[in-house]
Coordinates of C-alpha atoms in Angstrom, one line a residue:
S1 CA 10.5 -19.4 -10.2
S2 CA 12.0 -20.6 -6.9
S3 CA 15.3 -21.0 -8.5
L4 CA 15.1 -17.8 -10.1
I5 CA 14.2 -16.1 -6.8
S6 CA 17.1 -17.8 -5.1
S7 CA 19.5 -17.0 -7.6
L8 CA 18.3 -13.2 -7.5
I9 CA 18.7 -13.5 -3.7
S10 CA 21.9 -14.7 -3.7
S11 CA 23.3 -12.1 -5.9
L12 CA 22.3 -9.3 -3.8
S13 CA 25.3 -7.8 -1.6
S14 CA 25.3 -6.9 2.1
P15 CA 24.8 -2.9 2.6
S16 CA 25.0 -1.3 5.9
L17 CA 21.9 -0.3 7.6
S18 CA 21.0 3.5 8.6
F19 CA 18.2 4.9 10.6
S20 CA 17.4 8.6 11.1
N21 CA 14.0 10.3 11.8
T22 CA 12.9 13.8 12.6
P23 CA 9.7 14.4 14.9
I24 CA 7.3 16.8 14.1
P25 CA 4.3 17.8 16.4
G26 CA 0.7 16.9 15.5
N27 CA -2.3 19.6 14.8
S28 CA -5.8 19.7 15.9
V29 CA -8.9 20.3 13.6
L30 CA -11.3 19.8 16.3
R31 CA -12.9 23.4 16.1
H32 CA -13.4 23.1 12.6
L33 CA -15.1 19.8 12.7
T34 CA -17.4 20.9 15.5
S35 CA -18.6 24.2 13.7
K36 CA -19.1 22.2 10.5
I37 CA -21.3 19.5 12.3
K38 CA -23.4 22.1 14.2
S39 CA -24.1 23.9 10.8
T40 CA -24.8 20.9 8.7
G41 CA -25.3 18.0 10.9
P42 CA -23.3 14.6 11.5
I43 CA -20.9 13.7 9.0
S44 CA -19.8 10.1 7.7
V45 CA -16.7 8.3 9.1
A46 CA -15.3 8.9 5.5
E47 CA -15.6 12.8 5.7
Y48 CA -14.2 12.8 9.2
M49 CA -10.9 10.7 8.2
R50 CA -10.5 12.9 5.1
E51 CA -10.9 16.1 6.8
V52 CA -8.4 14.8 9.9
L53 CA -6.1 13.1 7.6
T54 CA -5.8 15.3 4.3
N55 CA -7.2 18.5 4.7
P56 CA -4.8 21.0 2.7
V57 CA -4.5 23.2 5.6
T58 CA -4.6 21.1 8.9
G59 CA -4.4 17.3 7.7
Y60 CA -2.5 15.0 9.7
Y61 CA -0.5 13.5 6.7
V62 CA -0.1 17.0 5.1
Q63 CA 1.4 18.4 8.4
N64 CA 3.5 15.6 10.2
D65 CA 6.2 13.3 9.5
M66 CA 4.5 10.5 11.5
L67 CA 7.0 7.9 10.5
G68 CA 9.6 6.2 12.6
P69 CA 10.3 5.7 16.5
D70 CA 9.5 9.3 17.0
G71 CA 6.4 9.5 15.0
D72 CA 3.1 7.6 15.5
F73 CA 4.0 4.4 13.9
I74 CA 6.7 2.3 12.3
T75 CA 6.1 0.6 9.1
S76 CA 8.2 -2.9 7.7
P77 CA 10.6 -0.9 5.3
E78 CA 11.5 0.8 8.4
I79 CA 12.1 -2.0 10.6
S80 CA 14.4 -4.1 8.2
Q81 CA 16.0 -3.3 4.9
I82 CA 15.1 -7.2 3.9
F83 CA 11.7 -6.1 3.7
G84 CA 12.1 -4.0 0.8
E85 CA 14.7 -5.9 -0.8
L86 CA 12.4 -9.1 -1.3
L87 CA 9.9 -6.8 -2.7
G88 CA 12.5 -5.4 -5.3
I89 CA 13.2 -9.1 -6.0
W90 CA 9.5 -9.6 -6.7
C91 CA 9.1 -6.5 -8.8
L92 CA 12.0 -7.7 -11.1
S93 CA 10.4 -11.5 -11.0
E94 CA 7.1 -10.0 -12.2
W95 CA 9.0 -7.9 -15.0
M96 CA 10.7 -11.2 -16.0
G97 CA 7.2 -13.3 -16.1
A98 CA 5.6 -10.6 -18.2
G99 CA 8.6 -11.3 -21.0
K100 CA 10.8 -8.3 -20.0
P101 CA 9.3 -5.5 -21.4
S102 CA 11.6 -2.7 -22.7
H103 CA 10.5 -0.3 -20.2
L104 CA 9.3 -0.7 -16.5
Q105 CA 7.5 2.2 -14.5
L106 CA 7.9 1.5 -10.8
V107 CA 5.0 3.3 -9.4
E108 CA 4.5 3.9 -5.7
F109 CA 1.3 5.0 -3.5
G110 CA 2.1 6.7 -0.1
P111 CA 5.8 5.9 -0.4
G112 CA 6.5 7.4 3.5
R113 CA 9.9 8.6 4.0
G114 CA 11.0 6.9 0.5
S115 CA 12.7 3.8 2.6
L116 CA 10.7 1.0 0.6
I117 CA 11.3 2.3 -2.9
S118 CA 15.0 3.2 -1.7
D119 CA 15.8 -0.6 -1.0
V120 CA 13.8 -1.6 -3.9
L121 CA 16.0 0.7 -6.4
R122 CA 19.2 -0.9 -4.4
V123 CA 18.2 -4.2 -5.7
F124 CA 17.7 -3.1 -9.1
S125 CA 21.1 -1.3 -9.0
Q126 CA 22.8 -4.6 -7.7
L127 CA 21.0 -7.0 -10.3
S128 CA 21.2 -4.2 -13.2
G129 CA 22.6 -7.2 -15.4
A130 CA 19.3 -9.1 -15.1
L131 CA 17.4 -6.1 -16.6
G132 CA 19.4 -6.0 -19.7
G133 CA 19.0 -3.0 -21.8
A134 CA 15.6 -2.4 -20.2
T135 CA 15.1 1.3 -19.2
V136 CA 13.6 1.9 -15.7
S137 CA 11.7 5.0 -14.3
V138 CA 10.3 5.8 -10.9
H139 CA 6.6 7.5 -10.3
L140 CA 5.6 8.4 -6.5
V141 CA 2.1 8.9 -5.8
E142 CA 2.1 11.0 -2.7
V143 CA -0.6 13.9 -1.3
S144 CA 1.9 15.2 1.4
P145 CA 4.1 17.9 0.2
K146 CA 6.1 17.5 3.5
L147 CA 6.7 13.7 3.0
S148 CA 7.6 14.5 -0.6
Q149 CA 10.5 16.5 0.6
I150 CA 11.7 13.9 2.7
Q151 CA 11.5 11.3 0.0
A152 CA 13.3 13.4 -2.7
Q153 CA 16.3 13.7 -0.2
C154 CA 16.3 10.2 0.4
L155 CA 15.8 9.0 -3.3
S156 CA 17.8 12.0 -5.3
G157 CA 19.3 14.3 -2.8
D158 CA 19.3 17.7 -4.1
Q159 CA 18.7 16.2 -7.6
S160 CA 15.0 17.1 -7.5
R161 CA 12.9 20.4 -8.4
V162 CA 9.3 21.4 -7.8
S163 CA 7.3 22.5 -10.4
A164 CA 6.7 26.3 -11.0
S165 CA 2.9 25.9 -11.2
E166 CA 0.7 23.9 -8.5
D167 CA -1.6 22.7 -10.9
E168 CA 1.3 20.5 -13.1
P169 CA 0.4 17.0 -12.7
V170 CA 3.9 16.0 -11.9
Y171 CA 4.5 18.6 -8.9
R172 CA 8.2 17.5 -8.3
Q173 CA 10.8 15.7 -10.6
G174 CA 14.2 14.6 -10.2
T175 CA 17.0 11.5 -10.8
T176 CA 18.1 8.8 -8.3
A177 CA 21.7 8.3 -7.5
A178 CA 21.7 5.6 -10.2
G179 CA 20.5 8.1 -12.7
L180 CA 16.9 6.9 -12.8
P181 CA 14.2 9.9 -13.5
I182 CA 11.7 10.1 -10.6
S183 CA 8.6 11.9 -10.6
W184 CA 6.0 12.9 -7.9
Y185 CA 2.0 13.1 -8.5
R186 CA -1.1 13.7 -6.2
N187 CA -3.2 11.0 -7.9
L188 CA -3.0 7.7 -10.2
D189 CA -4.5 9.2 -13.0
D190 CA -1.7 11.7 -13.7
V191 CA 0.9 8.8 -13.8
P192 CA 1.9 8.0 -17.4
R193 CA 0.3 4.9 -19.0
G194 CA 2.6 1.9 -19.7
F195 CA 4.0 -1.6 -18.3
S196 CA 4.3 -1.0 -14.5
V197 CA 4.5 -2.6 -11.1
Y198 CA 2.7 -0.9 -8.7
L199 CA 3.5 -1.2 -4.9
A200 CA 0.9 0.1 -2.1
H201 CA 2.4 -0.8 1.4
E202 CA 0.2 0.7 4.3
F203 CA -1.6 3.0 1.9
F204 CA -5.2 1.6 1.7
D205 CA -5.5 1.4 5.3
A206 CA -5.4 5.2 5.8
L207 CA -8.2 5.7 2.9
P208 CA -11.6 7.1 4.1
I209 CA -14.2 4.2 5.3
H210 CA -17.9 4.3 5.5
K211 CA -19.1 2.7 8.7
F212 CA -22.6 0.6 8.8
Q213 CA -24.7 -1.3 11.3
R214 CA -27.2 -3.6 10.7
T215 CA -30.7 -2.8 12.4
E216 CA -34.1 -3.8 12.5
K217 CA -34.9 -1.6 9.8
G218 CA -32.1 -2.4 7.6
W219 CA -28.5 -1.0 7.2
R220 CA -27.9 2.2 8.8
E221 CA -24.7 4.6 8.8
V222 CA -22.5 5.2 11.8
M223 CA -21.8 8.9 11.6
V224 CA -19.7 11.5 14.0
D225 CA -21.8 14.1 15.9
V226 CA -21.0 16.6 18.6
D227 CA -21.9 15.3 21.9
P228 CA -24.6 17.0 23.5
E229 CA -23.5 16.6 26.7
E230 CA -20.1 17.8 26.2
P231 CA -20.0 20.1 23.3
D232 CA -16.4 20.2 22.9
K233 CA -16.4 16.1 22.2
L234 CA -17.3 13.9 19.4
R235 CA -19.3 10.8 19.5
F236 CA -20.3 7.9 17.0
V237 CA -24.3 8.0 16.2
I238 CA -26.3 5.6 14.0
V239 CA -28.3 7.8 12.0
P240 CA -32.2 6.8 11.8
A241 CA -32.8 7.1 7.8
P242 CA -30.9 5.5 5.1
T243 CA -28.0 7.4 3.6
L244 CA -27.0 7.5 -0.2
A245 CA -23.7 5.2 1.1
S246 CA -26.0 2.6 3.1
T247 CA -28.2 2.2 0.2
Q248 CA -25.3 1.8 -2.4
L249 CA -22.2 0.2 -0.7
I250 CA -23.4 -2.7 1.0
Q251 CA -23.2 -6.0 -0.8
S252 CA -26.4 -8.0 -1.2
D253 CA -25.1 -11.2 0.2
E254 CA -23.4 -9.6 3.3
K255 CA -23.6 -11.6 6.5
R256 CA -21.9 -9.4 8.9
Q257 CA -23.7 -7.3 11.6
H258 CA -21.3 -4.4 11.3
V259 CA -19.3 -3.5 8.1
E260 CA -16.9 -1.2 6.9
V261 CA -16.4 0.0 3.3
C262 CA -13.7 2.1 1.4
P263 CA -15.5 3.2 -1.8
E264 CA -12.2 5.2 -2.7
G265 CA -10.2 2.0 -2.4
G266 CA -12.4 0.5 -4.9
V267 CA -12.1 3.0 -7.2
I268 CA -8.5 3.1 -7.0
V269 CA -8.4 -0.9 -7.4
Q270 CA -10.7 -0.3 -10.5
R271 CA -8.3 2.3 -12.0
L272 CA -5.3 -0.2 -11.4
A273 CA -7.1 -3.1 -12.9
N274 CA -8.0 -1.1 -15.9
R275 CA -4.3 -0.3 -16.6
I276 CA -2.9 -3.8 -15.7
A277 CA -5.5 -5.2 -18.4
G278 CA -4.6 -2.6 -20.9
D279 CA -0.9 -1.9 -20.4
G280 CA 0.5 -5.2 -18.5
G281 CA 2.1 -5.3 -15.3
A282 CA 1.2 -6.1 -11.7
A283 CA -0.1 -4.4 -8.3
L284 CA 1.0 -5.7 -5.0
I285 CA -0.8 -4.4 -2.3
A286 CA 0.4 -5.0 1.5
D287 CA -1.7 -4.0 4.4
Y288 CA -3.4 -4.8 7.8
G289 CA -6.4 -6.5 6.5
H290 CA -8.8 -9.6 6.2
D291 CA -10.9 -11.5 3.6
G292 CA -14.4 -10.2 4.4
T293 CA -14.5 -11.4 7.8
K294 CA -13.7 -8.6 10.1
T295 CA -16.3 -6.0 11.5
D296 CA -15.2 -3.0 13.5
T297 CA -11.3 -2.3 12.8
F298 CA -11.4 1.6 12.7
R299 CA -8.7 2.8 15.2
G300 CA -6.1 5.4 16.1
F301 CA -2.4 5.5 16.7
K302 CA -0.2 7.9 18.5
G303 CA 3.2 7.4 19.9
H304 CA 3.1 3.7 18.9
K305 CA -0.2 3.3 21.2
L306 CA -3.8 2.6 20.5
H307 CA -5.6 6.1 20.5
D308 CA -9.5 7.1 20.5
V309 CA -10.1 7.8 17.1
L310 CA -12.5 11.0 18.0
A311 CA -10.2 12.4 20.7
S312 CA -8.0 15.3 19.6
P313 CA -8.6 14.8 15.9
G314 CA -5.7 15.6 13.8
S315 CA -2.8 14.4 16.4
A316 CA -3.1 11.0 15.7
D317 CA -3.3 8.4 12.5
L318 CA -6.3 7.0 11.7
T319 CA -6.8 3.7 10.1
A320 CA -9.1 0.8 9.3
D321 CA -8.3 -3.0 8.3
V322 CA -8.4 -3.5 4.4
D323 CA -11.2 -5.8 3.3
F324 CA -9.7 -7.8 0.3
S325 CA -12.8 -9.3 -0.5
Y326 CA -14.4 -5.9 -1.4
L327 CA -11.0 -5.1 -3.1
R328 CA -11.1 -8.4 -5.2
K329 CA -14.9 -7.6 -6.0
M330 CA -14.1 -4.3 -7.2
A331 CA -11.1 -5.4 -9.6
G332 CA -13.8 -7.9 -11.3
A333 CA -12.7 -9.9 -14.1
M334 CA -10.5 -7.3 -15.7
V335 CA -7.4 -8.9 -13.8
A336 CA -6.3 -12.2 -12.1
C337 CA -6.2 -11.6 -8.2
M338 CA -4.0 -13.8 -6.0
G339 CA -4.0 -13.7 -2.0
P340 CA -4.4 -12.4 0.5
V341 CA -1.6 -14.4 2.1
S342 CA 0.1 -13.6 5.3
Q343 CA 3.3 -11.5 5.4
R344 CA 4.7 -14.2 7.0
S345 CA 4.0 -16.7 4.4
F346 CA 4.8 -14.2 1.7
L347 CA 8.1 -13.2 3.2
K348 CA 9.1 -16.7 3.7
N349 CA 8.0 -17.7 0.2
M350 CA 10.2 -14.7 -0.9
G351 CA 13.1 -16.5 0.7
I352 CA 13.5 -14.0 3.9
D353 CA 15.4 -17.0 5.9
T354 CA 18.0 -17.5 3.1
R355 CA 18.5 -13.4 2.9
L356 CA 18.7 -13.1 7.0
Q357 CA 21.3 -15.8 6.8
V358 CA 23.3 -14.4 4.2
L359 CA 23.4 -10.9 6.1
L360 CA 24.2 -12.6 9.3
R361 CA 27.2 -14.4 7.7
N362 CA 28.7 -11.0 6.5
C363 CA 27.8 -9.1 9.7
A364 CA 30.3 -9.0 12.5
D365 CA 29.0 -6.1 14.4
P366 CA 26.7 -7.4 17.4
S367 CA 24.2 -4.5 17.6
T368 CA 23.4 -4.6 13.8
R369 CA 23.1 -8.4 14.0
A370 CA 20.5 -8.1 16.8
Q371 CA 18.9 -5.7 14.9
L372 CA 18.4 -7.9 11.9
I373 CA 17.2 -10.6 14.1
H374 CA 15.0 -8.4 15.8
G375 CA 13.6 -7.1 12.6
Y376 CA 13.0 -10.5 10.8
D377 CA 11.0 -11.4 14.3
M378 CA 8.8 -8.3 14.1
L379 CA 8.2 -9.0 10.3
T380 CA 7.3 -12.9 10.4
N381 CA 6.4 -13.7 13.9
P382 CA 2.5 -14.6 14.0
A383 CA 2.1 -12.6 17.3
K384 CA 3.7 -9.5 15.5
M385 CA 3.2 -8.5 12.1
G386 CA 3.5 -12.1 10.6
E387 CA -0.1 -12.4 10.5
R388 CA -1.7 -9.1 10.8
F389 CA -0.3 -8.1 7.5
Q390 CA -1.8 -9.5 4.4
F391 CA -0.3 -9.5 1.0
F392 CA -2.4 -9.4 -2.3
T393 CA -1.8 -9.3 -6.0
M394 CA -3.4 -8.2 -9.2
L395 CA -1.9 -9.2 -12.7
N396 CA -2.7 -9.3 -16.1
H397 CA -4.3 -12.5 -17.3
I398 CA -1.5 -13.2 -19.8
R399 CA 0.8 -13.5 -16.9
L400 CA -0.7 -16.6 -15.8
T401 CA -2.0 -18.4 -19.0
G402 CA 0.9 -17.2 -21.4
P403 CA 0.1 -15.4 -24.6
E404 CA -2.5 -17.1 -27.0
P405 CA -0.8 -18.7 -30.3
K406 CA -1.1 -16.7 -33.3
Q407 CA -3.9 -18.2 -35.7
P408 CA -2.9 -18.5 -39.4
E409 CA -4.5 -16.4 -41.9
L410 CA -6.9 -17.5 -44.1
G411 CA -5.6 -19.2 -47.3
A412 CA -1.9 -19.4 -45.7
K413 CA -0.1 -22.7 -45.4
M414 CA -0.4 -24.5 -42.5
A415 CA 2.7 -24.0 -40.3
P416 CA 4.4 -26.5 -38.4
V417 CA 2.8 -27.1 -34.9
P418 CA 5.0 -25.1 -33.0
R419 CA 6.6 -26.7 -29.8
K420 CA 4.5 -25.8 -26.5
A421 CA 5.2 -22.5 -24.9
P422 CA 7.0 -22.8 -21.7
A423 CA 4.3 -22.5 -18.7
P424 CA 4.5 -19.2 -17.0
L425 CA 6.6 -18.5 -13.8
P426 CA 4.8 -19.0 -10.6
V427 CA 4.1 -15.8 -8.9
A428 CA 6.7 -15.3 -6.3
G429 CA 5.5 -14.8 -2.9
F430 CA 2.2 -16.5 -3.4
S431 CA 3.5 -20.1 -4.0
E432 CA 6.0 -22.1 -1.9
L433 CA 9.5 -21.7 -2.5
G434 CA 11.4 -24.9 -2.9
L435 CA 15.0 -24.3 -2.2
S436 CA 17.1 -26.6 -3.1

C-alpha cells in the first residue's frame, strides 16, 4: 500500500492555488423560537439546532455562505489543496483495494463550497490512467440551495440545471469540467445504490444533538427555555422528568456525568453501513471528535471566534464534537470500522510530507510557498487542527479479509489447490506509510 500511495502522489502535477469568497450576512430566529417555547414549553437542544441551522426559511445553512475568511469558519479543504488531493488518493486506493469495480460513485455529504470534491476530482483527472476503463459519477448530498449553487459553479460552471419540480429526488444535475455526471440530493436515501466511496468532512458535527445530565434521580435531558428574568433571552434548563430521548438514547454502560448524543448521525451511519455491506465501498468521516471521552462540546462560531450558542440564534454556526464511539456502536457488525486516528496521523500516513516537498520544489512564488507551509502547519500541528480533527472509516468486511474461495459443487472433480490469494492492501491513512 505504501508504494501504491507513494506512486499515486508522485504522479500528481502541481496546479496553482486559488481563493475566492463572498460574504452573506446572518439571519435571526429568536422571535420564532421564543413564541414556540412559550406556547409548548422548553425544546430539546436537537430541535433548537434543527431550527437554527436548517429551518427552510430562516436556517443558518439555508441562508448563508458561511465558509472562508469572510464567513464564520474555514474548513481544511479551504486551507490547503493538499488535503483534498490526499483524500482523492484515498478514494482511488480504496477503489483499487476493492478489486477495481467497473463503476465508482463518489458521494459527498455537505460539500461546502465544493473545494474538497473539486480537489478529489482533479486527482481523478490527473490519475485517470489508474482508473482503466472504470466510469465515475459524482453525487452530492446538500440541504442548502444557496451552497448547491456555489458548488455547481465551482464544479460544473454553467453546465448544471435545476429540476423542474421541487419534489424530484435529484434537484440539480450537471457535468463536471472533465465530463463526469454530477447530481445533487437532499438526503442519502435518494442517492442510487452501487459501489460508492462516501466522504463526510465536517458534516456530522453540525447534526442536531441531545444533551443529558446525570442527576440523583437518573439521566435528565438538558433543554432550551426562555429566561424568565429576560424574556428575549434563552437559557439551558434540566427538565425534572425523564423524556423519551433520555430513556432511549443513553448507553447502559455510560460512565460520564454529561453526554451528548446525535441520533440523526447514528441513523445515517446505519444507512451507510447497510449500503457498504450490500454494495461494497467505503466511508471516510473526518471531523472534530473524540472516542467517547468528552462531555460538553456544544459551541457556536461567528467570525472565526467562539460565540454563545444561545445568543442571537441564526447568526452563528452551531457544532458539537462527533462521538466516534457512538458511531461505531451504531454501525454494528455490518461493516469493519477503523479509527478514529488524528488528522495529523492520517495525513502523514497518506504522504502529506512528500506532497508538500513536491509542491514547494515546483513553486518559485514566495507568497504561495508561505501559504503552502502555513496550510501544512494548520492541518498537522497538534496545537491547531492536527489532534482536534479525527478520521474514521467504515469498510466492507471483504475489503480486509479478501473474498472467500468458491467451494466445489457436490460430485465435481477436486480442482487443484489454488495459489493463496494476495493479502488485501492495507487501508491507506490508517496504517503507517513506509516510504522507501
